[in-house]
Tab-separated table of C-alpha atoms in Angstrom:
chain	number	residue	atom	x	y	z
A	14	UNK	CA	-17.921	6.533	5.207
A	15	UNK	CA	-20.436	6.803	2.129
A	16	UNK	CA	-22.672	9.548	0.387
A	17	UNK	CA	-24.884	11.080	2.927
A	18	UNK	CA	-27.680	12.712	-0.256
A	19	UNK	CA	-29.236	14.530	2.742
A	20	UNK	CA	-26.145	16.674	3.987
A	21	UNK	CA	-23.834	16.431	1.203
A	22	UNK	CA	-23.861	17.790	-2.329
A	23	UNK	CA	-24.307	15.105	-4.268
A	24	UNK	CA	-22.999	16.196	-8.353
A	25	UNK	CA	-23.053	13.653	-11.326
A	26	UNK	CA	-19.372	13.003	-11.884
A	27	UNK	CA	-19.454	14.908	-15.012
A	28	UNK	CA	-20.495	17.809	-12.736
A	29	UNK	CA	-17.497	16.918	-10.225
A	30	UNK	CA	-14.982	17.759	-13.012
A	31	UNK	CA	-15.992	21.253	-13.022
A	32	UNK	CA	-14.870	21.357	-9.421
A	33	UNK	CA	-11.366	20.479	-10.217
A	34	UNK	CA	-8.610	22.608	-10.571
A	35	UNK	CA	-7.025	22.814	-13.990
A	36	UNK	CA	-4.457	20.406	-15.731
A	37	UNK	CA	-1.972	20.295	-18.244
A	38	UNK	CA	-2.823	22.410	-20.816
A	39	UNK	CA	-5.196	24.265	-18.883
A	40	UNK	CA	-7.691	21.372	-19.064
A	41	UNK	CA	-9.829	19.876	-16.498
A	42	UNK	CA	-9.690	16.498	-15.226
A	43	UNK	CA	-11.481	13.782	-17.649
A	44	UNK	CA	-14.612	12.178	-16.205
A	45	UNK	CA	-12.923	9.224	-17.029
A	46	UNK	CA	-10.597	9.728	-14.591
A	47	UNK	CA	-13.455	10.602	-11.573
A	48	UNK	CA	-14.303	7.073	-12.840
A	49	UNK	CA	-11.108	5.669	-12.640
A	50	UNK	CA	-10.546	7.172	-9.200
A	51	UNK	CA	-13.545	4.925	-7.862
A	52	UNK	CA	-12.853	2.247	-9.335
A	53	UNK	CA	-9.158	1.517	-8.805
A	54	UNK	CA	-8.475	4.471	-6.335
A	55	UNK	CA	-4.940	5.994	-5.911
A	56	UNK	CA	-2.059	4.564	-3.433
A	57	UNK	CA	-5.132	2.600	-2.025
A	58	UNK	CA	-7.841	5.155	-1.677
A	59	UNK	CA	-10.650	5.465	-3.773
A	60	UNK	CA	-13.558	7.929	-4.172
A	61	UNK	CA	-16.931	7.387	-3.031
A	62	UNK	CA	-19.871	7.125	-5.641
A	63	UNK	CA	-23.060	5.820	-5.470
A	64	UNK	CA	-25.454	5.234	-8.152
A	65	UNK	CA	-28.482	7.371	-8.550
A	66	UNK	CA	-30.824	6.406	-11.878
A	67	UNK	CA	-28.783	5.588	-13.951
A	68	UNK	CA	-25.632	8.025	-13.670
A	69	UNK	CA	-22.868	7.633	-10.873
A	70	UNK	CA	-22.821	10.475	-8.408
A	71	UNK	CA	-19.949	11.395	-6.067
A	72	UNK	CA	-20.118	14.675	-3.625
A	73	UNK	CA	-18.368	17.635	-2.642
A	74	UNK	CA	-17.823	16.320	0.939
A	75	UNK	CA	-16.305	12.748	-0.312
A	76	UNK	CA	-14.197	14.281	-3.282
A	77	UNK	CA	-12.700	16.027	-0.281
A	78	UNK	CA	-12.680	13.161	1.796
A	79	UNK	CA	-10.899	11.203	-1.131
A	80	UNK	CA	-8.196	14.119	-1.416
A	81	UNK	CA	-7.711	14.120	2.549
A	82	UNK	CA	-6.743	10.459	2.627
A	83	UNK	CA	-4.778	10.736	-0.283
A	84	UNK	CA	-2.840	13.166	1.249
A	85	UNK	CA	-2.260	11.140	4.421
A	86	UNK	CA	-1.465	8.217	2.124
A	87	UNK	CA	1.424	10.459	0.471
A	88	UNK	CA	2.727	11.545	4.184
A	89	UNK	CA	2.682	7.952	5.574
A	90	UNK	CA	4.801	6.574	2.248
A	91	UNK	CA	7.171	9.884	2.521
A	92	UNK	CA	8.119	8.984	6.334
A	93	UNK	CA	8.682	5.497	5.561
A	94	UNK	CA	12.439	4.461	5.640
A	95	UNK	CA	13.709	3.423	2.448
A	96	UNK	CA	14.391	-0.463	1.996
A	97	UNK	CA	17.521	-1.057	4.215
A	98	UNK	CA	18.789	-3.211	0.844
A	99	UNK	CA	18.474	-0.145	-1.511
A	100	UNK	CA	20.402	1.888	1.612
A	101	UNK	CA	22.963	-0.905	1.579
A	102	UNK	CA	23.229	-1.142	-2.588
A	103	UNK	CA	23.266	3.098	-2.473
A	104	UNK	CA	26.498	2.502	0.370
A	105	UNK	CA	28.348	0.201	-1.601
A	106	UNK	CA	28.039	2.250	-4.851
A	107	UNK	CA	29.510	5.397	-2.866
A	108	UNK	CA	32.330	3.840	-1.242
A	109	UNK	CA	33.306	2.501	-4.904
A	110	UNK	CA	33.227	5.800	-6.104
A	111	UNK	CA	34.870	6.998	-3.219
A	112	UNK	CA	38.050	4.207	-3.632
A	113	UNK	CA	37.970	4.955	-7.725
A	114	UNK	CA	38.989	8.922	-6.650
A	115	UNK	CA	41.606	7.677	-4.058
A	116	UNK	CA	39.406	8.363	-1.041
């Protein structure tokens, strides 16, 4: 989906910091990382901008967008089964410690 500027609430990405809750230290987000979030994205997903004069411009409705598919991103990677060699490795390690105690 991409910035609808005639429904949604389109906000210079400067502007879209102010939106964000606070950080460490109290401190908001860094425009830097609005910019990094559209660039690269996160797990995949990255935020929607489009360029208006000369500034890049994001929106209310895709910052939440972003944070929705993040969020199924994070579910679908947290109900994924862990790597049946790292299940084995974890097995073997037990049962050694297991033997070591006279188990």
């Amino acid at each position: 989906m991409s910035i609808d500027i005639e429904t949604e609430q389109v906000l210079t990405l400067t502007a879209a910091t102010k939106l964000l809750p606070n950080r460490r230290g109290g401190k908001k987000p860094h425009v830097s990382t609005l910019y990094r979030w559209a660039l690269r994205g996160i797990k995949g997903v990255q935020l929607e901008t489009i360029p208006i004069g000369g500034s890049t411009c994001t929106s209310r409705e895709a910052l939440q967008r972003f944070f929705d598919r993040l969020q199924t991103a994070r579910r679908k990677i947290d109900s994924t089964p862990q790597h049946p060699s790292k299940t084995a490795n974890a097995l073997e390690r037990l049962e050694r410690q297991l033997r070591g105690e006279g188990f």
